[in-house]
Short mmCIF file of C-alpha atoms and ligand atoms in Angstrom, two decimals:
data_model
loop_
_atom_site.label_atom_id
_atom_site.label_comp_id
_atom_site.label_asym_id
_atom_site.label_seq_id
_atom_site.Cartn_x
_atom_site.Cartn_y
_atom_site.Cartn_z
CA MET A 1 34.93 -9.43 -16.04
CA ARG A 2 32.07 -7.61 -17.68
CA ARG A 3 28.73 -9.31 -17.16
CA THR A 4 26.33 -9.54 -20.09
CA ARG A 5 23.16 -7.69 -19.25
CA PRO A 6 19.96 -9.63 -19.87
CA ILE A 7 17.38 -8.34 -22.30
CA ASN A 8 14.98 -6.02 -20.51
CA CYS A 9 11.30 -6.84 -20.38
CA ILE A 10 8.39 -5.40 -18.47
CA ILE A 11 6.81 -8.53 -17.00
CA PRO A 12 8.84 -9.86 -14.06
CA PRO A 13 9.59 -13.61 -13.96
CA TYR A 14 7.56 -14.08 -10.77
CA ILE A 15 4.41 -13.36 -12.77
CA LEU A 16 5.09 -15.54 -15.83
CA ASP A 17 6.42 -18.43 -13.72
CA LYS A 18 3.12 -18.58 -11.84
CA LEU A 19 0.96 -18.28 -14.95
CA VAL A 20 2.53 -21.36 -16.59
CA GLU A 21 1.14 -23.36 -13.66
CA SER A 22 -2.41 -22.32 -14.49
CA ASP A 23 -5.14 -24.95 -14.92
CA ASP A 24 -6.53 -22.86 -17.74
CA ARG A 25 -4.94 -24.21 -20.91
CA GLU A 26 -5.13 -20.89 -22.74
CA VAL A 27 -3.45 -18.94 -19.96
CA ARG A 28 -0.79 -21.64 -19.55
CA GLN A 29 -0.08 -21.77 -23.30
CA ALA A 30 0.23 -17.99 -23.62
CA ALA A 31 2.55 -17.73 -20.62
CA LEU A 32 4.71 -20.60 -21.85
CA ASN A 33 4.94 -19.02 -25.28
CA THR A 34 5.98 -15.71 -23.71
CA LEU A 35 8.60 -17.44 -21.53
CA LEU A 36 10.08 -19.24 -24.55
CA THR A 37 10.17 -16.04 -26.60
CA THR A 38 11.88 -14.22 -23.73
CA ALA A 39 14.45 -17.01 -23.39
CA ARG A 40 15.21 -16.92 -27.12
CA LEU A 41 15.64 -13.13 -27.12
CA ARG A 42 17.89 -13.39 -24.09
CA GLY A 43 20.20 -15.66 -26.04
CA GLU A 44 20.36 -13.22 -28.96
CA ARG A 45 21.05 -10.25 -26.73
CA THR A 46 24.38 -11.65 -25.63
CA VAL A 47 25.60 -11.26 -29.20
CA ARG A 48 23.89 -8.00 -29.91
CA ALA A 49 25.07 -6.21 -26.79
CA SER A 50 28.56 -5.79 -28.19
CA PHE A 51 27.18 -3.72 -31.08
CA ALA A 52 24.92 -1.52 -28.96
CA GLY A 53 27.44 1.28 -28.63
CA ALA A 54 27.98 1.44 -32.36
CA ALA A 55 24.43 2.47 -33.30
CA ALA A 56 24.55 5.38 -35.72
CA PRO A 57 22.98 8.68 -34.66
CA GLY A 58 19.60 9.06 -36.30
CA GLY A 59 18.16 12.42 -35.24
CA ALA A 60 16.01 10.50 -32.75
CA ARG A 61 13.67 9.63 -35.60
CA ARG A 62 10.96 7.06 -35.02
CA THR A 63 10.08 4.08 -37.18
CA VAL A 64 7.38 1.60 -36.25
CA PHE A 65 7.38 -1.82 -37.91
CA ASP A 66 4.56 -4.38 -38.05
CA CYS A 67 5.76 -7.94 -37.33
CA GLU A 68 2.37 -9.32 -38.36
CA HIS A 69 2.62 -11.88 -35.52
CA SER A 70 5.97 -13.23 -36.61
CA GLU A 71 9.03 -13.17 -34.36
CA PHE A 72 11.39 -12.52 -37.27
CA LEU A 73 12.15 -8.82 -37.30
CA GLN A 74 13.84 -8.98 -40.71
CA THR A 75 10.50 -9.53 -42.45
CA ALA A 76 8.59 -6.83 -40.52
CA ALA A 77 7.01 -4.14 -42.68
CA VAL A 78 7.46 -0.40 -42.09
CA ALA A 79 4.13 0.79 -40.68
CA ARG A 80 4.81 4.42 -39.75
CA THR A 81 7.69 6.92 -40.04
CA GLU A 82 8.25 10.56 -39.05
CA ASP A 83 7.27 11.70 -42.55
CA GLY A 84 4.46 9.28 -43.25
CA PRO A 85 0.75 9.47 -42.40
CA GLU A 86 -0.97 7.96 -39.37
CA SER A 87 -1.61 4.24 -39.54
CA ALA A 88 -5.04 2.60 -39.51
CA ASP A 89 -3.61 0.26 -36.84
CA GLU A 90 -4.04 1.53 -33.29
CA SER A 91 -1.03 -0.41 -31.95
CA VAL A 92 1.23 1.25 -34.53
CA ASN A 93 0.04 4.73 -33.56
CA GLN A 94 0.20 4.04 -29.83
CA ALA A 95 3.80 2.82 -30.10
CA PHE A 96 4.73 5.77 -32.32
CA ASP A 97 3.19 8.32 -29.94
CA ALA A 98 4.73 6.77 -26.84
CA LEU A 99 8.21 6.66 -28.38
CA GLY A 100 7.76 10.34 -29.28
CA LEU A 101 6.49 11.39 -25.86
CA THR A 102 9.37 9.64 -24.12
CA ARG A 103 11.89 11.23 -26.51
CA ASP A 104 10.31 14.69 -26.02
CA PHE A 105 10.23 14.29 -22.24
CA TYR A 106 13.97 13.55 -22.09
CA LYS A 107 14.67 16.43 -24.48
CA GLU A 108 12.52 19.08 -22.81
CA VAL A 109 12.96 18.14 -19.17
CA PHE A 110 16.57 16.90 -19.10
CA GLN A 111 17.95 18.33 -22.36
CA ARG A 112 18.92 14.81 -23.35
CA ASP A 113 19.00 13.95 -27.05
CA SER A 114 17.32 10.52 -27.21
CA ILE A 115 18.37 7.42 -25.30
CA ASP A 116 22.10 7.65 -25.82
CA GLY A 117 22.29 11.45 -25.63
CA ARG A 118 23.36 11.45 -29.31
CA GLY A 119 20.08 11.30 -31.15
CA MET A 120 19.76 7.51 -31.28
CA ARG A 121 16.93 6.46 -33.60
CA LEU A 122 13.86 4.86 -32.04
CA ASP A 123 12.61 1.67 -33.65
CA GLY A 124 9.50 -0.10 -32.40
CA PHE A 125 8.15 -3.47 -33.55
CA VAL A 126 4.45 -4.10 -32.88
CA HIS A 127 2.39 -7.33 -33.12
CA PHE A 128 5.53 -9.21 -32.17
CA GLY A 129 4.77 -12.96 -32.11
CA GLU A 130 1.53 -14.73 -31.20
CA LYS A 131 -0.19 -13.30 -28.12
CA VAL A 132 3.15 -12.52 -26.48
CA GLY A 133 2.45 -11.05 -23.03
CA ASN A 134 5.56 -8.91 -22.76
CA ALA A 135 7.40 -5.86 -24.12
CA TYR A 136 11.16 -5.90 -24.65
CA TRP A 137 14.09 -3.55 -25.02
CA ASP A 138 17.03 -5.31 -26.66
CA GLY A 139 19.55 -2.47 -26.49
CA ARG A 140 18.56 -1.09 -29.89
CA ARG A 141 14.84 -1.37 -30.35
CA MET A 142 11.53 -2.08 -28.65
CA LEU A 143 9.37 -5.12 -29.30
CA PHE A 144 5.71 -5.19 -28.31
CA GLY A 145 3.58 -8.30 -27.92
CA ASP A 146 -0.20 -8.13 -28.31
CA GLY A 147 -0.88 -9.86 -25.00
CA ASP A 148 -3.30 -12.75 -24.62
CA GLY A 149 -6.21 -10.42 -23.89
CA LEU A 150 -6.77 -12.11 -20.51
CA GLU A 151 -3.78 -11.53 -18.27
CA PHE A 152 -2.10 -9.07 -20.62
CA GLY A 153 -3.50 -6.37 -22.87
CA ASP A 154 -1.78 -4.94 -25.96
CA LEU A 155 1.64 -3.87 -24.68
CA THR A 156 1.60 -0.66 -26.74
CA GLY A 157 -1.29 0.50 -24.53
CA SER A 158 0.80 1.81 -21.65
CA LEU A 159 2.93 4.93 -21.92
CA GLU A 160 4.80 4.29 -18.67
CA VAL A 161 5.64 0.74 -19.75
CA ILE A 162 7.20 2.03 -22.97
CA ALA A 163 9.02 4.84 -21.16
CA HIS A 164 10.18 2.22 -18.61
CA GLU A 165 11.78 0.12 -21.34
CA LEU A 166 13.42 3.08 -23.10
CA THR A 167 14.81 4.26 -19.77
CA HIS A 168 16.70 0.96 -19.53
CA GLY A 169 18.54 2.28 -22.57
CA VAL A 170 19.21 5.62 -20.88
CA THR A 171 20.57 3.81 -17.81
CA ASP A 172 22.77 1.62 -20.02
CA HIS A 173 24.25 4.80 -21.49
CA THR A 174 24.75 6.59 -18.13
CA SER A 175 25.44 4.75 -14.84
CA ALA A 176 25.09 1.32 -16.50
CA PHE A 177 23.80 -0.09 -13.19
CA GLU A 178 24.68 -3.80 -13.28
CA TYR A 179 21.53 -5.88 -13.65
CA HIS A 180 21.71 -7.95 -10.49
CA LYS A 181 21.01 -7.53 -6.78
CA GLN A 182 20.88 -3.93 -5.46
CA SER A 183 22.43 -2.24 -8.51
CA GLY A 184 19.91 -4.17 -10.64
CA ALA A 185 17.03 -3.06 -8.43
CA LEU A 186 18.27 0.52 -8.88
CA ASN A 187 18.29 -0.10 -12.64
CA GLU A 188 14.68 -1.30 -12.47
CA SER A 189 13.73 1.60 -10.22
CA MET A 190 15.15 4.22 -12.62
CA SER A 191 12.88 2.78 -15.32
CA ASP A 192 9.81 3.00 -13.08
CA VAL A 193 10.71 6.50 -11.87
CA PHE A 194 11.17 8.03 -15.32
CA GLY A 195 8.46 5.83 -16.83
CA SER A 196 5.99 7.24 -14.34
CA LEU A 197 7.31 10.79 -14.83
CA VAL A 198 6.76 10.66 -18.60
CA LYS A 199 3.11 9.78 -17.93
CA GLN A 200 2.72 12.48 -15.25
CA TRP A 201 4.34 15.01 -17.59
CA LYS A 202 1.95 14.11 -20.41
CA LEU A 203 -1.11 14.28 -18.14
CA LYS A 204 0.20 17.40 -16.33
CA GLN A 205 -0.36 15.76 -12.95
CA THR A 206 1.18 16.88 -9.68
CA ALA A 207 2.89 14.32 -7.43
CA GLU A 208 -0.25 14.24 -5.30
CA GLU A 209 -2.58 13.68 -8.28
CA ALA A 210 -0.57 10.91 -9.98
CA ASP A 211 -1.49 7.25 -9.41
CA TRP A 212 2.18 6.10 -9.31
CA LEU A 213 1.13 2.79 -10.86
CA ILE A 214 3.15 0.91 -13.48
CA GLY A 215 1.32 -1.07 -16.14
CA ALA A 216 -2.25 -0.66 -14.92
CA ASP A 217 -3.47 -0.67 -18.53
CA VAL A 218 -1.65 -3.77 -19.71
CA TRP A 219 -1.82 -6.08 -16.67
CA THR A 220 -5.13 -7.96 -16.41
CA PRO A 221 -7.17 -5.54 -18.55
CA GLY A 222 -10.35 -7.18 -17.22
CA ILE A 223 -9.52 -6.36 -13.57
CA GLY A 224 -9.75 -2.70 -12.62
CA GLY A 225 -7.54 -0.95 -10.09
CA ASP A 226 -4.56 -3.31 -10.24
CA ALA A 227 -1.14 -2.84 -11.83
CA LEU A 228 2.27 -4.51 -12.11
CA ARG A 229 3.75 -2.24 -9.45
CA SER A 230 2.84 0.64 -7.19
CA MET A 231 5.56 3.18 -6.39
CA LYS A 232 3.36 4.80 -3.78
CA ALA A 233 2.59 1.56 -1.95
CA PRO A 234 4.91 -1.25 -3.11
CA GLY A 235 3.41 -4.65 -2.27
CA THR A 236 -0.19 -3.61 -2.95
CA ALA A 237 -0.32 -3.41 -6.76
CA PHE A 238 -2.15 -6.70 -7.28
CA ASN A 239 -3.67 -9.73 -5.64
CA HIS A 240 -4.14 -12.23 -8.46
CA PRO A 241 -5.85 -15.64 -8.23
CA LEU A 242 -2.85 -17.40 -9.86
CA VAL A 243 0.10 -15.14 -9.17
CA GLY A 244 -0.79 -14.21 -5.61
CA LYS A 245 0.08 -10.91 -3.98
CA ASP A 246 2.46 -8.24 -5.25
CA PRO A 247 5.75 -9.29 -3.58
CA GLN A 248 7.51 -5.89 -3.55
CA PRO A 249 8.98 -4.66 -0.25
CA ASP A 250 8.59 -0.98 0.67
CA ARG A 251 11.47 -0.76 3.20
CA MET A 252 14.85 -2.32 3.97
CA GLY A 253 13.40 -4.39 6.81
CA LYS A 254 11.45 -6.35 4.17
CA PHE A 255 14.35 -6.63 1.67
CA VAL A 256 13.95 -9.82 -0.40
CA HIS A 257 17.08 -12.00 -0.58
CA LEU A 258 17.13 -14.16 -3.70
CA PRO A 259 19.91 -15.92 -5.63
CA ASP A 260 21.55 -14.09 -8.53
CA THR A 261 19.99 -16.38 -11.16
CA ARG A 262 17.18 -16.07 -13.66
CA ASP A 263 14.83 -17.93 -11.30
CA GLY A 264 15.92 -15.61 -8.54
CA ASP A 265 15.07 -12.59 -10.70
CA ASN A 266 18.78 -11.69 -10.83
CA GLY A 267 18.81 -11.32 -7.08
CA GLY A 268 15.31 -9.85 -6.82
CA VAL A 269 15.71 -6.83 -9.10
CA HIS A 270 11.94 -6.55 -9.71
CA TYR A 271 11.22 -7.08 -6.00
CA ASN A 272 13.59 -4.72 -4.23
CA SER A 273 13.13 -1.88 -6.73
CA GLY A 274 10.08 -1.19 -4.54
CA ILE A 275 12.39 0.36 -1.94
CA PRO A 276 14.04 3.09 -4.09
CA ASN A 277 10.69 3.53 -5.90
CA LYS A 278 9.04 4.42 -2.61
CA ALA A 279 11.93 6.75 -1.75
CA PHE A 280 11.38 8.62 -5.00
CA PHE A 281 7.63 8.83 -4.44
CA LEU A 282 8.18 10.18 -0.91
CA THR A 283 10.72 12.72 -2.16
CA ALA A 284 8.34 13.90 -4.89
CA VAL A 285 5.35 14.37 -2.58
CA GLY A 286 7.64 15.80 0.10
CA ILE A 287 8.73 18.53 -2.31
CA GLY A 288 5.25 18.83 -3.84
CA GLY A 289 4.11 20.14 -7.20
CA PHE A 290 5.15 18.54 -10.50
CA ALA A 291 7.56 15.69 -9.80
CA TRP A 292 9.51 16.30 -13.02
CA GLU A 293 10.46 19.81 -11.96
CA ALA A 294 12.59 19.09 -8.87
CA ALA A 295 12.55 15.42 -7.82
CA GLY A 296 13.00 14.27 -11.45
CA PRO A 297 16.13 16.33 -12.24
CA LEU A 298 17.50 15.42 -8.83
CA TRP A 299 17.17 11.70 -9.60
CA PHE A 300 18.41 12.12 -13.16
CA GLU A 301 21.55 13.99 -12.08
CA SER A 302 22.09 11.28 -9.46
CA LEU A 303 21.73 8.57 -12.11
CA LYS A 304 24.38 10.31 -14.22
CA ALA A 305 26.68 10.64 -11.20
CA SER A 306 26.33 6.95 -10.23
CA THR A 307 28.54 4.02 -11.19
CA ALA A 308 27.68 0.48 -12.29
CA GLN A 309 28.02 -1.28 -8.95
CA ASP A 310 26.40 1.31 -6.72
CA GLN A 311 24.15 0.01 -3.93
CA PHE A 312 21.03 1.59 -2.38
CA GLN A 313 23.20 3.35 0.21
CA ASP A 314 25.44 4.89 -2.48
CA PHE A 315 22.46 6.10 -4.46
CA ALA A 316 20.76 7.57 -1.38
CA ASP A 317 23.96 9.45 -0.53
CA THR A 318 24.25 10.68 -4.13
CA THR A 319 20.68 12.02 -4.18
CA PHE A 320 21.34 13.86 -0.92
CA LEU A 321 24.48 15.48 -2.36
CA LYS A 322 22.74 16.38 -5.60
CA ALA A 323 19.82 17.94 -3.73
CA GLY A 324 22.32 20.20 -1.97
CA GLU A 325 24.09 21.08 -5.23
CA LEU A 326 20.96 21.71 -7.27
CA PHE A 327 18.65 23.34 -4.75
CA GLY A 328 20.77 24.47 -1.82
CA VAL A 329 22.15 22.72 1.20
CA GLY A 330 19.63 22.31 4.02
CA GLY A 331 16.75 23.40 1.79
CA PRO A 332 13.32 21.76 1.62
CA GLU A 333 14.40 19.52 -1.30
CA GLN A 334 17.35 18.10 0.61
CA THR A 335 15.22 17.69 3.71
CA ALA A 336 12.62 15.80 1.67
CA VAL A 337 15.32 13.48 0.32
CA LEU A 338 16.59 12.75 3.82
CA ALA A 339 13.14 12.02 5.18
CA ALA A 340 12.27 9.81 2.18
CA TRP A 341 15.28 7.51 2.57
CA GLN A 342 14.78 7.50 6.34
CA GLU A 343 11.25 6.21 5.83
CA VAL A 344 12.44 3.27 3.70
CA GLU A 345 15.03 2.60 6.44
CA ILE A 346 18.15 3.89 4.70
CA GLN A 347 20.13 6.49 6.66
CA VAL A 348 21.97 8.90 4.40
CA THR A 349 25.64 8.75 5.40
CA GLY A 350 27.03 11.58 7.49
CA VAL A 351 23.73 13.15 8.50
CA PRO A 352 22.54 13.25 12.13
CA ILE A 353 19.68 10.74 12.41
CA GLY A 354 17.75 13.08 14.71
CA LEU A 355 17.00 15.56 11.95
CA ALA A 356 15.37 13.14 9.59
CA ARG A 357 13.45 11.51 12.44
CA ALA A 358 12.16 14.86 13.65
CA ARG A 359 11.19 15.85 10.13
CA SER A 360 9.47 12.64 9.15
CA HIS A 361 7.20 12.66 12.22
CA PRO A 362 6.24 16.31 12.55
CA VAL A 363 3.01 15.66 14.46
CA ASN A 364 3.68 13.19 17.25
CA GLY A 365 3.00 15.15 20.40
CA ARG A 366 6.66 15.24 21.31
CA GLY A 367 7.10 18.78 20.03
CA GLY A 368 7.07 21.81 22.28
CA PRO A 369 9.46 24.47 23.49
CA GLY A 370 13.08 23.79 22.72
CA ARG A 371 12.34 21.41 19.86
CA GLU A 372 12.57 24.16 17.25
CA ASP A 373 15.94 25.31 18.61
CA ALA A 374 17.25 21.77 18.56
CA LEU A 375 16.06 21.42 14.98
CA ALA A 376 17.72 24.65 13.94
CA ALA A 377 20.99 23.54 15.53
CA LEU A 378 20.76 20.18 13.78
CA THR A 379 19.99 21.82 10.47
CA LYS A 380 23.09 23.99 10.84
CA GLN A 381 25.13 20.88 11.60
CA VAL A 382 23.75 19.16 8.53
CA MET A 383 24.55 22.16 6.36
CA THR A 384 28.14 22.31 7.54
CA LEU A 385 28.55 18.59 7.12
CA SER A 386 27.01 18.38 3.68
CA ASP A 387 29.03 21.37 2.51
CA LYS A 388 32.11 19.36 3.38
CA VAL A 389 30.75 16.25 1.68
CA THR A 390 29.83 18.22 -1.45
CA ALA A 391 33.34 19.67 -1.62
CA LEU A 392 34.79 16.20 -1.18
CA ALA A 393 32.54 14.74 -3.86
CA LYS A 394 33.64 17.46 -6.27
CA GLU A 395 37.28 16.62 -5.59
CA VAL A 396 36.59 12.95 -6.22
CA ALA A 397 34.75 13.80 -9.46
CA ALA A 398 37.68 15.96 -10.58
CA LEU A 399 40.10 13.17 -9.77
CA LYS A 400 37.98 10.67 -11.72
CA ALA A 401 37.91 13.02 -14.70
CA THR A 402 41.69 13.25 -14.86
CA ARG A 403 42.15 9.52 -14.49
ZN1 ZN B 1 12.55 -3.20 -16.48
#
């Protein structure tokens, strides 16, 4: 049975559910309105999903529409096109630019032609509804609320949020990670990873310079320094008077078990994405330099090589294999991948634990004569092993292709 994927939106249910309990009438009203809008869109998506694959190629051209605070897309006016002039409306231009930057990032960095790899057109709808505190990807287009100005700013104001949503489309057209439990958390994580990379690429920031925050500009615009999520330090992105503390775990020992329901965030997809997010961050800083140059392609190739029901363990193993294929077995990239997953408490399959442990704690006083030799021997072992695994994986891929 094929499960229908829910509509993707940037604000996790654990935030909106808390805001509707607010004593402040305005906050409560805005959150309730956003929840109702989200529920309505979710119902429509079930129908629309079956047409998603049929979208005509469009040269990846952008069109931004102005909903003028209505939720009926049919009456939205064209506000900006590829050929037309800039708009006088900042939201229109912000959405247009962010759609373009995300498209250009995928093209230049991964040689991917738009979301579906076939030049899918990019349609954005701004001023969607009244003070809607959310942004949506419905499989075909992006919808942006204006926010209530208190808890949420204008949703066109964050490049990584827009790139996050569009990446849900990329994932749908590649691994199609099922949107529940661990595969769903991987789906969420892909969107944060590439969302953050688009921003780093635009700002020309190295992995060390980047803030690794998601949604800092749209979540509580009045409070500085907080964000929806932190990839660098999951669980520390916010501490909000109504919502409480950021609930993301940063390692398997803190994995959040929730039911596979809407109230359970589809099995905690927005919670546990913190774990693979942290693994990507650690890989990127472990390799150093611009994250989109090595860590990014490594993750993207792994996404393409993954299948819909893959779990964290599968994805960790895939990234390890891909690091060997792309950059050389036993090289610094593969070592960084090993150490990163080790730190979030996932042991890559088939690799001696000792190597990753030695590498992830280089300065612990336990070094000394003999340690280097042991490391060298282990590295050799890893290389031999992963050569075998790579060969095996290729055979499996070949078999799959002929199926
Ligand atoms: Zn998402």
